[in-house]
């Protein structure tokens, strides 16, 4: 999936502070060695995000933490915002894999189980990927990350709608808009649940599961015999 592009960033040449706009320019490595190097840079950046927060992060910090020259980082990323986007892309891909695995393991899928399993899979990855919580759920100042998140939500909505229809939980007449709104509401629930709690407020998440399930049930109840 191609990364969304945004307008060029305006950076502080001293501290590499980047505003809401980003370059969106980065090289995608094809060789295994280069991919490992990029993963190492992303892991170093993610650790710094958890330790210091998004705003304090600089490309120089990332390079130092990874033990490479800054020039090596710029081979793959034009600015720190591109690093943040790459982390978000990687972690969202992990979420997709977790959702698919957890749904496949669900013995008896119901509409409520579909919502609970999906949201639970996201929480599982949030716990593994603390930097994502800072970058996406708490930050949202990066235009490209925000846009990629919206596009990811749309893909998740399409996946869940397809599963619901295939499993007989909903008819094909279930609106894509309804599925997308349900995912967007769940996204907002996570933002609130993780705003001050690194583990996510479980009571708030449970209420979110109930709310999204009830909303979808309203649009599917009685549609399937």
PDB file of C-alpha atoms in Angstrom:
ATOM      1  CA  UNK A   1       0.000   0.000   0.000  1.00  0.00           C
ATOM      2  CA  UNK A   2       1.487   3.316  -1.028  1.00  0.00           C
ATOM      3  CA  UNK A   3       2.047   5.854   1.706  1.00  0.00           C
ATOM      4  CA  UNK A   4      -0.107   8.992   1.626  1.00  0.00           C
ATOM      5  CA  UNK A   5       1.717  12.087   0.477  1.00  0.00           C
ATOM      6  CA  UNK A   6       1.453  15.488   2.090  1.00  0.00           C
ATOM      7  CA  UNK A   7       2.904  18.931   1.576  1.00  0.00           C
ATOM      8  CA  UNK A   8       6.569  19.574   2.256  1.00  0.00           C
ATOM      9  CA  UNK A   9       7.548  20.047   5.874  1.00  0.00           C
ATOM     10  CA  UNK A  10       9.077  23.150   7.372  1.00  0.00           C
ATOM     11  CA  UNK A  11      11.813  22.060   9.758  1.00  0.00           C
ATOM     12  CA  UNK A  12      13.980  23.770  12.323  1.00  0.00           C
ATOM     13  CA  UNK A  13      17.520  23.093  11.011  1.00  0.00           C
ATOM     14  CA  UNK A  14      18.903  22.975  14.564  1.00  0.00           C
ATOM     15  CA  UNK A  15      16.468  20.704  16.354  1.00  0.00           C
ATOM     16  CA  UNK A  16      14.680  19.113  13.407  1.00  0.00           C
ATOM     17  CA  UNK A  17      11.333  20.065  14.898  1.00  0.00           C
ATOM     18  CA  UNK A  18       8.722  19.405  12.287  1.00  0.00           C
ATOM     19  CA  UNK A  19       5.298  20.979  12.095  1.00  0.00           C
ATOM     20  CA  UNK A  20       2.041  19.305  11.068  1.00  0.00           C
ATOM     21  CA  UNK A  21       2.986  19.075   7.396  1.00  0.00           C
ATOM     22  CA  UNK A  22       5.397  16.352   6.349  1.00  0.00           C
ATOM     23  CA  UNK A  23       7.482  15.487   3.342  1.00  0.00           C
ATOM     24  CA  UNK A  24       6.177  11.946   2.926  1.00  0.00           C
ATOM     25  CA  UNK A  25       9.430  11.132   1.093  1.00  0.00           C
ATOM     26  CA  UNK A  26      11.284   8.015   2.031  1.00  0.00           C
ATOM     27  CA  UNK A  27      13.074   5.189   0.342  1.00  0.00           C
ATOM     28  CA  UNK A  28      11.596   1.709   0.696  1.00  0.00           C
ATOM     29  CA  UNK A  29      14.464  -0.808   0.888  1.00  0.00           C
ATOM     30  CA  UNK A  30      14.360  -3.977  -1.174  1.00  0.00           C
ATOM     31  CA  UNK A  31      17.421  -5.821   0.091  1.00  0.00           C
ATOM     32  CA  UNK A  32      17.201  -7.820   3.322  1.00  0.00           C
ATOM     33  CA  UNK A  33      20.166  -6.014   4.872  1.00  0.00           C
ATOM     34  CA  UNK A  34      18.624  -2.620   4.178  1.00  0.00           C
ATOM     35  CA  UNK A  35      15.271  -3.755   5.554  1.00  0.00           C
ATOM     36  CA  UNK A  36      16.976  -4.848   8.764  1.00  0.00           C
ATOM     37  CA  UNK A  37      18.684  -1.472   9.004  1.00  0.00           C
ATOM     38  CA  UNK A  38      15.351   0.323   8.612  1.00  0.00           C
ATOM     39  CA  UNK A  39      13.730  -1.914  11.232  1.00  0.00           C
ATOM     40  CA  UNK A  40      16.613  -1.093  13.577  1.00  0.00           C
ATOM     41  CA  UNK A  41      16.055   2.634  13.014  1.00  0.00           C
ATOM     42  CA  UNK A  42      12.322   2.264  13.627  1.00  0.00           C
ATOM     43  CA  UNK A  43      12.896   0.288  16.814  1.00  0.00           C
ATOM     44  CA  UNK A  44      15.330   2.930  18.070  1.00  0.00           C
ATOM     45  CA  UNK A  45      12.876   5.708  17.244  1.00  0.00           C
ATOM     46  CA  UNK A  46       9.996   3.864  18.892  1.00  0.00           C
ATOM     47  CA  UNK A  47      11.989   3.426  22.110  1.00  0.00           C
ATOM     48  CA  UNK A  48      12.781   7.145  22.158  1.00  0.00           C
ATOM     49  CA  UNK A  49       9.144   8.069  21.562  1.00  0.00           C
ATOM     50  CA  UNK A  50       8.125   6.035  24.596  1.00  0.00           C
ATOM     51  CA  UNK A  51      10.952   7.506  26.668  1.00  0.00           C
ATOM     52  CA  UNK A  52      10.763  11.170  25.623  1.00  0.00           C
ATOM     53  CA  UNK A  53       7.556  11.691  23.661  1.00  0.00           C
ATOM     54  CA  UNK A  54       6.972  12.638  20.037  1.00  0.00           C
ATOM     55  CA  UNK A  55       7.723  16.347  20.219  1.00  0.00           C
ATOM     56  CA  UNK A  56      11.192  15.904  21.754  1.00  0.00           C
ATOM     57  CA  UNK A  57      12.299  13.422  19.094  1.00  0.00           C
ATOM     58  CA  UNK A  58      14.892  14.473  16.488  1.00  0.00           C
ATOM     59  CA  UNK A  59      16.535  12.631  13.629  1.00  0.00           C
ATOM     60  CA  UNK A  60      19.894  13.108  15.342  1.00  0.00           C
ATOM     61  CA  UNK A  61      18.544  11.394  18.471  1.00  0.00           C
ATOM     62  CA  UNK A  62      17.269   8.489  16.386  1.00  0.00           C
ATOM     63  CA  UNK A  63      20.581   8.053  14.581  1.00  0.00           C
ATOM     64  CA  UNK A  64      22.549   8.176  17.841  1.00  0.00           C
ATOM     65  CA  UNK A  65      20.234   5.666  19.514  1.00  0.00           C
ATOM     66  CA  UNK A  66      20.570   3.353  16.511  1.00  0.00           C
ATOM     67  CA  UNK A  67      24.332   3.795  16.448  1.00  0.00           C
ATOM     68  CA  UNK A  68      24.464   5.058  12.866  1.00  0.00           C
ATOM     69  CA  UNK A  69      25.447   8.370  11.251  1.00  0.00           C
ATOM     70  CA  UNK A  70      22.615  10.815  10.607  1.00  0.00           C
ATOM     71  CA  UNK A  71      23.436  10.499   6.897  1.00  0.00           C
ATOM     72  CA  UNK A  72      22.490   6.814   7.072  1.00  0.00           C
ATOM     73  CA  UNK A  73      19.061   7.717   8.434  1.00  0.00           C
ATOM     74  CA  UNK A  74      18.558  10.248   5.635  1.00  0.00           C
ATOM     75  CA  UNK A  75      19.143   7.498   3.110  1.00  0.00           C
ATOM     76  CA  UNK A  76      15.708   6.202   4.040  1.00  0.00           C
ATOM     77  CA  UNK A  77      13.863   9.076   5.728  1.00  0.00           C
ATOM     78  CA  UNK A  78      13.744  12.744   4.792  1.00  0.00           C
ATOM     79  CA  UNK A  79      12.594  13.912   8.231  1.00  0.00           C
ATOM     80  CA  UNK A  80      11.516  12.610  11.613  1.00  0.00           C
ATOM     81  CA  UNK A  81       7.870  12.783  10.532  1.00  0.00           C
ATOM     82  CA  UNK A  82       8.599  10.158   7.882  1.00  0.00           C
ATOM     83  CA  UNK A  83      10.022   7.915  10.600  1.00  0.00           C
ATOM     84  CA  UNK A  84       6.838   8.347  12.636  1.00  0.00           C
ATOM     85  CA  UNK A  85       4.719   7.482   9.617  1.00  0.00           C
ATOM     86  CA  UNK A  86       6.794   4.353   8.988  1.00  0.00           C
ATOM     87  CA  UNK A  87       6.296   3.263  12.599  1.00  0.00           C
ATOM     88  CA  UNK A  88       2.543   3.802  12.285  1.00  0.00           C
ATOM     89  CA  UNK A  89       2.400   1.859   9.021  1.00  0.00           C
ATOM     90  CA  UNK A  90       4.343  -1.033  10.530  1.00  0.00           C
ATOM     91  CA  UNK A  91       2.203  -1.172  13.653  1.00  0.00           C
ATOM     92  CA  UNK A  92      -1.085  -0.933  11.753  1.00  0.00           C
ATOM     93  CA  UNK A  93       0.022  -3.828   9.562  1.00  0.00           C
ATOM     94  CA  UNK A  94       0.644  -5.787  12.762  1.00  0.00           C
ATOM     95  CA  UNK A  95      -2.863  -4.893  13.942  1.00  0.00           C
ATOM     96  CA  UNK A  96      -4.349  -6.203  10.699  1.00  0.00           C
ATOM     97  CA  UNK A  97      -2.510  -9.500  11.133  1.00  0.00           C
ATOM     98  CA  UNK A  98      -3.638  -9.758  14.761  1.00  0.00           C
ATOM     99  CA  UNK A  99      -7.274  -9.119  13.814  1.00  0.00           C
ATOM    100  CA  UNK A 100      -7.210 -11.788  11.112  1.00  0.00           C
ATOM    101  CA  UNK A 101      -5.553 -14.333  13.434  1.00  0.00           C
ATOM    102  CA  UNK A 102      -7.916 -13.657  16.326  1.00  0.00           C
ATOM    103  CA  UNK A 103     -11.037 -13.785  14.160  1.00  0.00           C
ATOM    104  CA  UNK A 104      -9.872 -17.081  12.646  1.00  0.00           C
ATOM    105  CA  UNK A 105      -9.515 -18.496  16.162  1.00  0.00           C
ATOM    106  CA  UNK A 106     -13.022 -17.419  17.212  1.00  0.00           C
ATOM    107  CA  UNK A 107     -15.111 -20.644  17.420  1.00  0.00           C
ATOM    108  CA  UNK A 108     -18.573 -19.080  17.120  1.00  0.00           C
ATOM    109  CA  UNK A 109     -18.643 -15.685  15.511  1.00  0.00           C
ATOM    110  CA  UNK A 110     -21.482 -13.370  16.405  1.00  0.00           C
ATOM    111  CA  UNK A 111     -21.782  -9.665  15.713  1.00  0.00           C
ATOM    112  CA  UNK A 112     -20.752  -8.829  19.275  1.00  0.00           C
ATOM    113  CA  UNK A 113     -17.867 -11.302  19.078  1.00  0.00           C
ATOM    114  CA  UNK A 114     -16.742  -9.698  15.820  1.00  0.00           C
ATOM    115  CA  UNK A 115     -16.539  -6.281  17.487  1.00  0.00           C
ATOM    116  CA  UNK A 116     -15.007  -7.581  20.711  1.00  0.00           C
ATOM    117  CA  UNK A 117     -12.391  -9.700  18.959  1.00  0.00           C
ATOM    118  CA  UNK A 118     -11.400  -6.879  16.627  1.00  0.00           C
ATOM    119  CA  UNK A 119     -11.114  -4.246  19.328  1.00  0.00           C
ATOM    120  CA  UNK A 120      -9.344  -6.734  21.584  1.00  0.00           C
ATOM    121  CA  UNK A 121      -6.795  -7.433  18.846  1.00  0.00           C
ATOM    122  CA  UNK A 122      -6.074  -3.725  18.566  1.00  0.00           C
ATOM    123  CA  UNK A 123      -5.536  -3.464  22.314  1.00  0.00           C
ATOM    124  CA  UNK A 124      -3.149  -6.424  22.198  1.00  0.00           C
ATOM    125  CA  UNK A 125      -0.975  -4.610  19.677  1.00  0.00           C
ATOM    126  CA  UNK A 126      -1.239  -1.291  21.544  1.00  0.00           C
ATOM    127  CA  UNK A 127       0.270  -3.045  24.563  1.00  0.00           C
ATOM    128  CA  UNK A 128       3.143  -4.356  22.431  1.00  0.00           C
ATOM    129  CA  UNK A 129       3.646  -1.126  20.510  1.00  0.00           C
ATOM    130  CA  UNK A 130       3.695   1.645  23.105  1.00  0.00           C
ATOM    131  CA  UNK A 131       5.157   4.130  20.644  1.00  0.00           C
ATOM    132  CA  UNK A 132       2.065   3.817  18.455  1.00  0.00           C
ATOM    133  CA  UNK A 133      -0.070   4.996  21.348  1.00  0.00           C
ATOM    134  CA  UNK A 134       2.072   8.133  21.581  1.00  0.00           C
ATOM    135  CA  UNK A 135       2.265   8.732  17.845  1.00  0.00           C
ATOM    136  CA  UNK A 136      -1.330   8.016  16.834  1.00  0.00           C
ATOM    137  CA  UNK A 137      -3.670   7.879  19.794  1.00  0.00           C
ATOM    138  CA  UNK A 138      -2.103  10.755  21.748  1.00  0.00           C
ATOM    139  CA  UNK A 139      -0.359  12.755  19.054  1.00  0.00           C
ATOM    140  CA  UNK A 140      -2.339  13.179  15.838  1.00  0.00           C
ATOM    141  CA  UNK A 141      -0.337  16.258  14.839  1.00  0.00           C
ATOM    142  CA  UNK A 142       1.259  14.451  11.905  1.00  0.00           C
ATOM    143  CA  UNK A 143      -0.908  15.013   8.831  1.00  0.00           C
ATOM    144  CA  UNK A 144       0.371  11.931   7.005  1.00  0.00           C
ATOM    145  CA  UNK A 145      -0.042   9.659  10.048  1.00  0.00           C
ATOM    146  CA  UNK A 146      -3.572  10.975  10.597  1.00  0.00           C
ATOM    147  CA  UNK A 147      -4.471  10.419   6.939  1.00  0.00           C
ATOM    148  CA  UNK A 148      -2.952   6.941   6.913  1.00  0.00           C
ATOM    149  CA  UNK A 149      -4.959   6.152  10.045  1.00  0.00           C
ATOM    150  CA  UNK A 150      -8.186   7.196   8.353  1.00  0.00           C
ATOM    151  CA  UNK A 151      -7.360   5.073   5.325  1.00  0.00           C
ATOM    152  CA  UNK A 152      -6.514   2.166   7.618  1.00  0.00           C
ATOM    153  CA  UNK A 153      -9.870   2.557   9.377  1.00  0.00           C
ATOM    154  CA  UNK A 154     -11.609   2.385   6.009  1.00  0.00           C
ATOM    155  CA  UNK A 155      -9.771  -0.848   5.162  1.00  0.00           C
ATOM    156  CA  UNK A 156     -10.646  -2.365   8.542  1.00  0.00           C
ATOM    157  CA  UNK A 157     -14.292  -1.380   8.024  1.00  0.00           C
ATOM    158  CA  UNK A 158     -14.318  -3.095   4.631  1.00  0.00           C
ATOM    159  CA  UNK A 159     -12.754  -6.231   6.118  1.00  0.00           C
ATOM    160  CA  UNK A 160     -15.254  -6.422   8.971  1.00  0.00           C
ATOM    161  CA  UNK A 161     -18.198  -5.739   6.661  1.00  0.00           C
ATOM    162  CA  UNK A 162     -17.027  -8.554   4.367  1.00  0.00           C
ATOM    163  CA  UNK A 163     -16.661 -10.943   7.306  1.00  0.00           C
ATOM    164  CA  UNK A 164     -20.098 -10.032   8.682  1.00  0.00           C
ATOM    165  CA  UNK A 165     -21.707 -10.669   5.304  1.00  0.00           C
ATOM    166  CA  UNK A 166     -19.792 -13.904   4.656  1.00  0.00           C
ATOM    167  CA  UNK A 167     -20.698 -15.250   8.104  1.00  0.00           C
ATOM    168  CA  UNK A 168     -24.384 -14.413   7.680  1.00  0.00           C
ATOM    169  CA  UNK A 169     -24.296 -11.763  10.390  1.00  0.00           C
ATOM    170  CA  UNK A 170     -25.424  -9.086   7.948  1.00  0.00           C
ATOM    171  CA  UNK A 171     -26.829  -8.810   4.461  1.00  0.00           C
ATOM    172  CA  UNK A 172     -24.912  -7.179   1.588  1.00  0.00           C
ATOM    173  CA  UNK A 173     -27.181  -4.185   2.066  1.00  0.00           C
ATOM    174  CA  UNK A 174     -25.188  -3.251   5.183  1.00  0.00           C
ATOM    175  CA  UNK A 175     -23.903   0.196   4.300  1.00  0.00           C
ATOM    176  CA  UNK A 176     -20.116   0.721   4.009  1.00  0.00           C
ATOM    177  CA  UNK A 177     -20.764   4.078   5.673  1.00  0.00           C
ATOM    178  CA  UNK A 178     -22.218   2.326   8.722  1.00  0.00           C
ATOM    179  CA  UNK A 179     -19.224  -0.020   8.957  1.00  0.00           C
ATOM    180  CA  UNK A 180     -16.787   2.871   8.594  1.00  0.00           C
ATOM    181  CA  UNK A 181     -18.564   4.935  11.242  1.00  0.00           C
ATOM    182  CA  UNK A 182     -18.440   1.999  13.651  1.00  0.00           C
ATOM    183  CA  UNK A 183     -14.676   1.689  13.186  1.00  0.00           C
ATOM    184  CA  UNK A 184     -14.174   5.450  13.532  1.00  0.00           C
ATOM    185  CA  UNK A 185     -16.150   5.422  16.794  1.00  0.00           C
ATOM    186  CA  UNK A 186     -13.992   2.569  18.063  1.00  0.00           C
ATOM    187  CA  UNK A 187     -10.912   4.558  17.098  1.00  0.00           C
ATOM    188  CA  UNK A 188     -12.130   7.493  19.181  1.00  0.00           C
ATOM    189  CA  UNK A 189     -12.834   5.164  22.102  1.00  0.00           C
ATOM    190  CA  UNK A 190      -9.215   3.991  22.012  1.00  0.00           C
ATOM    191  CA  UNK A 191      -7.978   7.564  21.893  1.00  0.00           C
ATOM    192  CA  UNK A 192      -9.917   8.365  25.076  1.00  0.00           C
ATOM    193  CA  UNK A 193      -9.041   5.085  26.795  1.00  0.00           C
ATOM    194  CA  UNK A 194      -5.298   5.505  26.239  1.00  0.00           C
ATOM    195  CA  UNK A 195      -5.142   9.253  26.758  1.00  0.00           C
ATOM    196  CA  UNK A 196      -3.757   8.960  30.293  1.00  0.00           C
ATOM    197  CA  UNK A 197      -3.579   5.190  30.794  1.00  0.00           C
ATOM    198  CA  UNK A 198      -0.730   3.288  29.116  1.00  0.00           C
ATOM    199  CA  UNK A 199      -2.726   0.070  29.363  1.00  0.00           C
ATOM    200  CA  UNK A 200      -5.991   1.640  28.235  1.00  0.00           C
ATOM    201  CA  UNK A 201      -8.915   2.181  30.589  1.00  0.00           C
ATOM    202  CA  UNK A 202     -10.615  -1.269  30.502  1.00  0.00           C
ATOM    203  CA  UNK A 203     -14.000   0.073  31.623  1.00  0.00           C
ATOM    204  CA  UNK A 204     -14.005   2.662  28.853  1.00  0.00           C
ATOM    205  CA  UNK A 205     -12.959   0.076  26.265  1.00  0.00           C
ATOM    206  CA  UNK A 206     -15.719  -2.263  27.439  1.00  0.00           C
ATOM    207  CA  UNK A 207     -18.274   0.533  27.098  1.00  0.00           C
ATOM    208  CA  UNK A 208     -16.932   1.200  23.607  1.00  0.00           C
ATOM    209  CA  UNK A 209     -17.375  -2.442  22.628  1.00  0.00           C
ATOM    210  CA  UNK A 210     -20.958  -2.356  23.911  1.00  0.00           C
ATOM    211  CA  UNK A 211     -21.691   0.882  22.078  1.00  0.00           C
ATOM    212  CA  UNK A 212     -20.255  -0.204  18.726  1.00  0.00           C
ATOM    213  CA  UNK A 213     -21.938  -3.624  18.970  1.00  0.00           C
ATOM    214  CA  UNK A 214     -25.318  -2.041  19.710  1.00  0.00           C
ATOM    215  CA  UNK A 215     -24.931   0.403  16.821  1.00  0.00           C
ATOM    216  CA  UNK A 216     -24.124  -2.351  14.328  1.00  0.00           C
ATOM    217  CA  UNK A 217     -26.863  -4.586  15.733  1.00  0.00           C
ATOM    218  CA  UNK A 218     -29.346  -1.789  15.112  1.00  0.00           C
ATOM    219  CA  UNK A 219     -28.427  -1.860  11.445  1.00  0.00           C
ATOM    220  CA  UNK A 220     -28.416  -5.646  11.098  1.00  0.00           C
ATOM    221  CA  UNK A 221     -31.085  -6.861  13.559  1.00  0.00           C
ATOM    222  CA  UNK A 222     -33.903  -8.597  11.703  1.00  0.00           C
ATOM    223  CA  UNK A 223     -32.024  -8.522   8.411  1.00  0.00           C
ATOM    224  CA  UNK A 224     -30.858 -12.108   8.727  1.00  0.00           C
ATOM    225  CA  UNK A 225     -33.259 -14.971   9.254  1.00  0.00           C
TER     226      UNK A 225
END
